[in-house]
Amino acid sequence: MAQFIIKGGRKLTGEVEIGGAKNSVLKILSAAILLSGRVVIKNVPAIEDVRRMIELLENLGAVVSYLDEKTLSVDARTISSGVMRDDLAKRLRSSILLIGPLLARFGSVSFPHPGGCIIGQRPIDLFLDGFRALGARIHANFSGKYSTYRIDGKNLRGANYFFRNISVTGTETLMMASALIRGTTILRNCATEPEIPVLAEFLNRCGANIKGAGTHTIEIRGVSKLKGGVFNVIPDRIEAGSFAILAAATKSVLTIKNIIPEHIESVLSALICMGVGVEIRKDLVRIRPAKILRAHSIKTHEYPGFPTDLQAPFTVLATQADGQSLIHETVYEGRLFYIENLNRMGGKIIMCDPHRILVHGATKLYGRDMESPDLRAGLAFVVAGLVAEGTSIIQDVYSIDRGYENIEGRLQKLGADIIRSS
C-alpha cells in the first residue's frame, strides 16, 4: 500500500498548472454511451477515477484508447447491454453516471449500489425517483453480496421532475437520460456547477436540445440520435482551490496557471478576507502570504458557494489563522471526522455537532502518521504535513490518487519534501 512521507515546514515557490477536471471528464465518458459516433476527449487527467471509469466502459464493450498522453478516444457503439459488473461499479461512486445513458440507449440497466468515499449518507433515491418520473420501473435486491438494482424503461417519456435536494450528479444523469427519450423533460431545482452547462453544451453540439443548463431549471427536448464529437476538459476548479489553500497555509508564493478564476471565486474571496495576497488574471491566480493570517468562518454550499470538497483543506488553513473559525459543513454529515487526526497533530478543533466545528488558531502542527480517509480529507492531510514541523506519513494514498494527478511530483517541483513509498 503506497504512502506519502512528508517533511514539513518548507515554503514553496514556483508555478503549477491545473489539469483537467475530474468532475467534467467523468461526465463526458458517461455521455459517450449516448453517441452514434466516437468522442475524442482532450486534457484528460491521469487519475484513478478516470482509470476506473475506463475499466467500466471497456467491460461494457466500449473501445477506449489513448491518442496521446492527454487525449482519449471513446467509441461506445460496441456496447451491447446495460449490465454493469458489480465489483467494478462498486469501486466508483461516479458509476452512477452511466445509469441514465445506458437506460436511454438500451431500455434497461443493472448495477450495484455505487461505492466511493465514505463521507456520510449518499443515497440514490433522487436518481431512482427521477427515473420513475420518466416512466421506468425499479427492481431492488438487497439479499446478495452487493445491493443491486435493475431499472426497466422500454417506454421512457419526457416528464417534469423536481429535485427535493440539489444534486449535481442527479442533474447530470437525468439530463443525459432525457436527451434521447421522446417528449420534453423539465428538471427543476437543478444544480448549477460549471461542469453541468459544459456537459450540456457538448451534447448540444452532438445534436441534443438542452436549454437552461447552469440555471435551476433545465429543459430537454428528446432527439432520436446524437453524433460523435470532440471535447476539451475544463480546468479542475477543486484542484485549483486546493493549491490556492495550500499556498496560503504554507505561507508560500505560488502561481496557479490554466484555471478559470470565476469558478473558485468563493475560495479566493475567503482567502482575501483572511489577509492572503490574491492576484487574479485571465487564466491564473498568484497567491502571496498574508502578513497576518486572520480567522475566517465558512459555510459549504452548492455552487457558487464554498465547495464541500475544499472544506477539509480549508480547515487546515484555519488552524494557522489568528482567532476562531467556524466551519459549517452543510452537504455531508460524515465529512468532519478527519479532525481527530488534525488535533493529534496539535490542532485545537472542537466538534460542535456532526455539521459544525470550531477551529482555534493559530496553532503549531507536528508531523504524525495518518491514514487518508477519503479523497479530499487525504489532500488536507498532505497540506497539514507540509505545514507541520517534523515528518508525517500518510497511508493509503490511493484515495488521493483518485482525484489528484502525480501530486507528489508536482509538489516536489515547488520545493516540497514529499516522496511516495510502497
mmCIF file of N, CA and C in Angstrom, residues 226-309:
data_model
loop_
_atom_site.group_PDB
_atom_site.id
_atom_site.type_symbol
_atom_site.label_atom_id
_atom_site.label_comp_id
_atom_site.label_asym_id
_atom_site.label_seq_id
_atom_site.Cartn_x
_atom_site.Cartn_y
_atom_site.Cartn_z
ATOM 1 N N LEU A 226 -27.703 11.172 -31.478
ATOM 2 C CA LEU A 226 -26.622 12.105 -31.174
ATOM 3 C C LEU A 226 -25.364 11.632 -31.882
ATOM 4 N N LYS A 227 -24.686 12.536 -32.533
ATOM 5 C CA LYS A 227 -23.456 12.183 -33.244
ATOM 6 C C LYS A 227 -22.251 12.285 -32.298
ATOM 7 N N GLY A 228 -21.101 11.866 -32.781
ATOM 8 C CA GLY A 228 -19.872 11.977 -32.007
ATOM 9 C C GLY A 228 -19.349 13.402 -32.001
ATOM 10 N N GLY A 229 -18.244 13.598 -31.304
ATOM 11 C CA GLY A 229 -17.706 14.944 -31.226
ATOM 12 C C GLY A 229 -16.361 14.997 -30.517
ATOM 13 N N VAL A 230 -15.885 16.217 -30.312
ATOM 14 C CA VAL A 230 -14.608 16.469 -29.639
ATOM 15 C C VAL A 230 -14.885 17.330 -28.412
ATOM 16 N N PHE A 231 -14.249 16.975 -27.294
ATOM 17 C CA PHE A 231 -14.474 17.714 -26.047
ATOM 18 C C PHE A 231 -13.142 18.032 -25.398
ATOM 19 N N ASN A 232 -12.965 19.281 -24.975
ATOM 20 C CA ASN A 232 -11.775 19.712 -24.259
ATOM 21 C C ASN A 232 -12.141 19.915 -22.792
ATOM 22 N N VAL A 233 -11.576 19.105 -21.915
ATOM 23 C CA VAL A 233 -11.941 19.122 -20.495
ATOM 24 C C VAL A 233 -11.525 20.448 -19.861
ATOM 25 N N ILE A 234 -12.437 21.080 -19.136
ATOM 26 C CA ILE A 234 -12.142 22.345 -18.477
ATOM 27 C C ILE A 234 -11.193 22.123 -17.293
ATOM 28 N N PRO A 235 -10.500 23.180 -16.832
ATOM 29 C CA PRO A 235 -9.610 23.043 -15.677
ATOM 30 C C PRO A 235 -10.368 22.631 -14.425
ATOM 31 N N ASP A 236 -9.694 21.898 -13.578
ATOM 32 C CA ASP A 236 -10.302 21.380 -12.354
ATOM 33 C C ASP A 236 -10.338 22.473 -11.286
ATOM 34 N N ARG A 237 -11.531 22.979 -11.004
ATOM 35 C CA ARG A 237 -11.670 24.072 -10.031
ATOM 36 C C ARG A 237 -11.336 23.617 -8.616
ATOM 37 N N ILE A 238 -11.585 22.348 -8.286
ATOM 38 C CA ILE A 238 -11.269 21.860 -6.949
ATOM 39 C C ILE A 238 -9.753 21.750 -6.767
ATOM 40 N N GLU A 239 -9.060 21.279 -7.794
ATOM 41 C CA GLU A 239 -7.598 21.235 -7.729
ATOM 42 C C GLU A 239 -7.028 22.646 -7.636
ATOM 43 N N ALA A 240 -7.583 23.578 -8.395
ATOM 44 C CA ALA A 240 -7.114 24.965 -8.331
ATOM 45 C C ALA A 240 -7.297 25.533 -6.931
ATOM 46 N N GLY A 241 -8.473 25.315 -6.347
ATOM 47 C CA GLY A 241 -8.718 25.792 -4.988
ATOM 48 C C GLY A 241 -7.816 25.121 -3.978
ATOM 49 N N SER A 242 -7.516 23.832 -4.189
ATOM 50 C CA SER A 242 -6.636 23.099 -3.282
ATOM 51 C C SER A 242 -5.249 23.726 -3.243
ATOM 52 N N PHE A 243 -4.697 24.050 -4.418
ATOM 53 C CA PHE A 243 -3.370 24.648 -4.463
ATOM 54 C C PHE A 243 -3.370 26.064 -3.890
ATOM 55 N N ALA A 244 -4.461 26.804 -4.085
ATOM 56 C CA ALA A 244 -4.542 28.144 -3.505
ATOM 57 C C ALA A 244 -4.528 28.073 -1.983
ATOM 58 N N ILE A 245 -5.291 27.166 -1.415
ATOM 59 C CA ILE A 245 -5.333 26.992 0.036
ATOM 60 C C ILE A 245 -3.993 26.486 0.551
ATOM 61 N N LEU A 246 -3.400 25.545 -0.175
ATOM 62 C CA LEU A 246 -2.093 25.000 0.203
ATOM 63 C C LEU A 246 -1.043 26.105 0.256
ATOM 64 N N ALA A 247 -1.045 26.988 -0.738
ATOM 65 C CA ALA A 247 -0.081 28.091 -0.763
ATOM 66 C C ALA A 247 -0.279 29.012 0.435
ATOM 67 N N ALA A 248 -1.541 29.325 0.740
ATOM 68 C CA ALA A 248 -1.823 30.206 1.879
ATOM 69 C C ALA A 248 -1.401 29.568 3.190
ATOM 70 N N ALA A 249 -1.632 28.261 3.341
ATOM 71 C CA ALA A 249 -1.317 27.571 4.593
ATOM 72 C C ALA A 249 0.185 27.454 4.822
ATOM 73 N N THR A 250 0.956 27.284 3.742
ATOM 74 C CA THR A 250 2.407 27.132 3.866
ATOM 75 C C THR A 250 3.144 28.463 3.741
ATOM 76 N N LYS A 251 2.374 29.553 3.657
ATOM 77 C CA LYS A 251 2.949 30.903 3.549
ATOM 78 C C LYS A 251 3.884 31.002 2.340
ATOM 79 N N SER A 252 3.390 30.502 1.222
ATOM 80 C CA SER A 252 4.197 30.403 0.013
ATOM 81 C C SER A 252 3.722 31.378 -1.057
ATOM 82 N N VAL A 253 4.642 31.682 -1.988
ATOM 83 C CA VAL A 253 4.304 32.445 -3.181
ATOM 84 C C VAL A 253 4.131 31.441 -4.312
ATOM 85 N N LEU A 254 2.928 31.366 -4.845
ATOM 86 C CA LEU A 254 2.621 30.317 -5.821
ATOM 87 C C LEU A 254 1.745 30.880 -6.927
ATOM 88 N N THR A 255 2.102 30.566 -8.152
ATOM 89 C CA THR A 255 1.290 30.943 -9.310
ATOM 90 C C THR A 255 0.554 29.710 -9.806
ATOM 91 N N ILE A 256 -0.750 29.811 -9.877
ATOM 92 C CA ILE A 256 -1.606 28.692 -10.281
ATOM 93 C C ILE A 256 -2.151 29.007 -11.664
ATOM 94 N N LYS A 257 -1.706 28.227 -12.657
ATOM 95 C CA LYS A 257 -1.992 28.524 -14.060
ATOM 96 C C LYS A 257 -3.050 27.582 -14.631
ATOM 97 N N ASN A 258 -3.585 27.990 -15.777
ATOM 98 C CA ASN A 258 -4.594 27.222 -16.506
ATOM 99 C C ASN A 258 -5.832 26.996 -15.644
ATOM 100 N N ILE A 259 -6.408 28.085 -15.171
ATOM 101 C CA ILE A 259 -7.621 27.999 -14.364
ATOM 102 C C ILE A 259 -8.679 28.949 -14.922
ATOM 103 N N ILE A 260 -9.897 28.794 -14.436
ATOM 104 C CA ILE A 260 -10.973 29.738 -14.705
ATOM 105 C C ILE A 260 -11.288 30.398 -13.356
ATOM 106 N N PRO A 261 -10.731 31.586 -13.094
ATOM 107 C CA PRO A 261 -10.829 32.177 -11.752
ATOM 108 C C PRO A 261 -12.240 32.296 -11.211
ATOM 109 N N GLU A 262 -13.226 32.590 -12.077
ATOM 110 C CA GLU A 262 -14.588 32.751 -11.565
ATOM 111 C C GLU A 262 -15.160 31.448 -11.017
ATOM 112 N N HIS A 263 -14.577 30.311 -11.382
ATOM 113 C CA HIS A 263 -15.045 29.038 -10.841
ATOM 114 C C HIS A 263 -14.659 28.845 -9.381
ATOM 115 N N ILE A 264 -13.684 29.619 -8.883
ATOM 116 C CA ILE A 264 -13.261 29.484 -7.483
ATOM 117 C C ILE A 264 -13.367 30.815 -6.744
ATOM 118 N N GLU A 265 -14.326 31.641 -7.152
ATOM 119 C CA GLU A 265 -14.486 32.956 -6.514
ATOM 120 C C GLU A 265 -14.745 32.840 -5.021
ATOM 121 N N SER A 266 -15.538 31.859 -4.599
ATOM 122 C CA SER A 266 -15.853 31.731 -3.173
ATOM 123 C C SER A 266 -14.595 31.437 -2.359
ATOM 124 N N VAL A 267 -13.677 30.645 -2.920
ATOM 125 C CA VAL A 267 -12.431 30.311 -2.232
ATOM 126 C C VAL A 267 -11.512 31.520 -2.187
ATOM 127 N N LEU A 268 -11.342 32.178 -3.326
ATOM 128 C CA LEU A 268 -10.468 33.342 -3.376
ATOM 129 C C LEU A 268 -10.981 34.461 -2.476
ATOM 130 N N SER A 269 -12.309 34.631 -2.418
ATOM 131 C CA SER A 269 -12.903 35.633 -1.533
ATOM 132 C C SER A 269 -12.577 35.344 -0.071
ATOM 133 N N ALA A 270 -12.653 34.058 0.308
ATOM 134 C CA ALA A 270 -12.327 33.672 1.684
ATOM 135 C C ALA A 270 -10.859 33.951 1.997
ATOM 136 N N LEU A 271 -9.966 33.651 1.058
ATOM 137 C CA LEU A 271 -8.542 33.903 1.272
ATOM 138 C C LEU A 271 -8.261 35.400 1.420
ATOM 139 N N ILE A 272 -8.905 36.210 0.594
ATOM 140 C CA ILE A 272 -8.730 37.661 0.690
ATOM 141 C C ILE A 272 -9.187 38.173 2.051
ATOM 142 N N CYS A 273 -10.321 37.649 2.547
ATOM 143 C CA CYS A 273 -10.814 38.046 3.865
ATOM 144 C C CYS A 273 -9.827 37.681 4.975
ATOM 145 N N MET A 274 -9.033 36.650 4.752
ATOM 146 C CA MET A 274 -8.057 36.212 5.749
ATOM 147 C C MET A 274 -6.762 37.004 5.675
ATOM 148 N N GLY A 275 -6.632 37.862 4.664
ATOM 149 C CA GLY A 275 -5.432 38.673 4.521
ATOM 150 C C GLY A 275 -4.434 38.131 3.531
ATOM 151 N N VAL A 276 -4.768 37.043 2.837
ATOM 152 C CA VAL A 276 -3.872 36.436 1.852
ATOM 153 C C VAL A 276 -3.816 37.322 0.610
ATOM 154 N N GLY A 277 -2.613 37.461 0.040
ATOM 155 C CA GLY A 277 -2.475 38.213 -1.200
ATOM 156 C C GLY A 277 -2.964 37.387 -2.371
ATOM 157 N N VAL A 278 -3.939 37.897 -3.097
ATOM 158 C CA VAL A 278 -4.525 37.180 -4.241
ATOM 159 C C VAL A 278 -4.521 38.103 -5.447
ATOM 160 N N GLU A 279 -3.750 37.740 -6.449
ATOM 161 C CA GLU A 279 -3.704 38.477 -7.706
ATOM 162 C C GLU A 279 -4.374 37.634 -8.782
ATOM 163 N N ILE A 280 -5.449 38.162 -9.362
ATOM 164 C CA ILE A 280 -6.248 37.405 -10.318
ATOM 165 C C ILE A 280 -6.032 37.961 -11.716
ATOM 166 N N ARG A 281 -5.694 37.057 -12.639
ATOM 167 C CA ARG A 281 -5.592 37.424 -14.046
ATOM 168 C C ARG A 281 -6.542 36.548 -14.849
ATOM 169 N N LYS A 282 -6.463 36.624 -16.168
ATOM 170 C CA LYS A 282 -7.435 35.952 -17.031
ATOM 171 C C LYS A 282 -7.512 34.460 -16.763
ATOM 172 N N ASP A 283 -6.361 33.787 -16.725
ATOM 173 C CA ASP A 283 -6.361 32.337 -16.568
ATOM 174 C C ASP A 283 -5.361 31.857 -15.529
ATOM 175 N N LEU A 284 -5.032 32.751 -14.570
ATOM 176 C CA LEU A 284 -4.141 32.346 -13.496
ATOM 177 C C LEU A 284 -4.425 33.159 -12.242
ATOM 178 N N VAL A 285 -3.935 32.626 -11.137
ATOM 179 C CA VAL A 285 -4.022 33.319 -9.847
ATOM 180 C C VAL A 285 -2.657 33.228 -9.181
ATOM 181 N N ARG A 286 -2.183 34.332 -8.612
ATOM 182 C CA ARG A 286 -0.933 34.317 -7.853
ATOM 183 C C ARG A 286 -1.264 34.523 -6.376
ATOM 184 N N ILE A 287 -0.786 33.615 -5.548
ATOM 185 C CA ILE A 287 -1.045 33.656 -4.106
ATOM 186 C C ILE A 287 0.224 34.109 -3.391
ATOM 187 N N ARG A 288 0.062 35.073 -2.476
ATOM 188 C CA ARG A 288 1.176 35.548 -1.650
ATOM 189 C C ARG A 288 0.791 35.422 -0.175
ATOM 190 N N PRO A 289 1.779 35.233 0.708
ATOM 191 C CA PRO A 289 1.466 35.023 2.123
ATOM 192 C C PRO A 289 0.783 36.235 2.753
ATOM 193 N N ALA A 290 -0.082 35.969 3.706
ATOM 194 C CA ALA A 290 -0.697 37.040 4.493
ATOM 195 C C ALA A 290 0.315 37.579 5.490
ATOM 196 N N LYS A 291 0.329 38.893 5.697
ATOM 197 C CA LYS A 291 1.172 39.458 6.754
ATOM 198 C C LYS A 291 0.673 38.971 8.105
ATOM 199 N N ILE A 292 -0.624 39.009 8.280
ATOM 200 C CA ILE A 292 -1.278 38.409 9.445
ATOM 201 C C ILE A 292 -2.446 37.596 8.915
ATOM 202 N N LEU A 293 -2.416 36.291 9.137
ATOM 203 C CA LEU A 293 -3.485 35.422 8.652
ATOM 204 C C LEU A 293 -4.634 35.447 9.655
ATOM 205 N N ARG A 294 -5.764 35.992 9.227
ATOM 206 C CA ARG A 294 -6.905 36.175 10.119
ATOM 207 C C ARG A 294 -7.878 35.010 10.004
ATOM 208 N N ALA A 295 -8.520 34.666 11.115
ATOM 209 C CA ALA A 295 -9.543 33.618 11.129
ATOM 210 C C ALA A 295 -10.705 34.019 10.228
ATOM 211 N N HIS A 296 -11.353 33.025 9.673
ATOM 212 C CA HIS A 296 -12.492 33.286 8.790
ATOM 213 C C HIS A 296 -13.417 32.079 8.824
ATOM 214 N N SER A 297 -14.703 32.312 8.962
ATOM 215 C CA SER A 297 -15.684 31.230 9.013
ATOM 216 C C SER A 297 -16.261 30.978 7.632
ATOM 217 N N ILE A 298 -16.566 29.701 7.344
ATOM 218 C CA ILE A 298 -17.165 29.344 6.057
ATOM 219 C C ILE A 298 -18.361 28.430 6.280
ATOM 220 N N LYS A 299 -19.216 28.420 5.294
ATOM 221 C CA LYS A 299 -20.364 27.519 5.268
ATOM 222 C C LYS A 299 -20.415 26.911 3.872
ATOM 223 N N THR A 300 -20.229 25.602 3.786
ATOM 224 C CA THR A 300 -20.238 24.977 2.464
ATOM 225 C C THR A 300 -21.627 25.067 1.850
ATOM 226 N N HIS A 301 -21.650 25.138 0.537
ATOM 227 C CA HIS A 301 -22.927 25.293 -0.163
ATOM 228 C C HIS A 301 -22.740 24.876 -1.606
ATOM 229 N N GLU A 302 -23.853 24.562 -2.257
ATOM 230 C CA GLU A 302 -23.795 24.265 -3.673
ATOM 231 C C GLU A 302 -23.226 25.473 -4.423
ATOM 232 N N TYR A 303 -22.677 25.222 -5.604
ATOM 233 C CA TYR A 303 -22.099 26.285 -6.422
ATOM 234 C C TYR A 303 -23.119 27.403 -6.649
ATOM 235 N N PRO A 304 -22.698 28.657 -6.524
ATOM 236 C CA PRO A 304 -21.334 29.168 -6.418
ATOM 237 C C PRO A 304 -20.824 29.346 -4.987
ATOM 238 N N GLY A 305 -21.410 28.651 -4.031
ATOM 239 C CA GLY A 305 -20.947 28.747 -2.654
ATOM 240 C C GLY A 305 -19.624 28.039 -2.443
ATOM 241 N N PHE A 306 -19.160 28.036 -1.193
ATOM 242 C CA PHE A 306 -17.875 27.415 -0.877
ATOM 243 C C PHE A 306 -17.996 25.903 -1.066
ATOM 244 N N PRO A 307 -17.101 25.276 -1.858
ATOM 245 C CA PRO A 307 -17.266 23.853 -2.192
ATOM 246 C C PRO A 307 -17.029 22.937 -0.985
ATOM 247 N N THR A 308 -17.906 21.984 -0.818
ATOM 248 C CA THR A 308 -17.697 20.990 0.238
ATOM 249 C C THR A 308 -16.387 20.240 0.043
ATOM 250 N N ASP A 309 -15.941 20.082 -1.209
ATOM 251 C CA ASP A 309 -14.706 19.353 -1.481
ATOM 252 C C ASP A 309 -13.465 20.096 -0.999
#
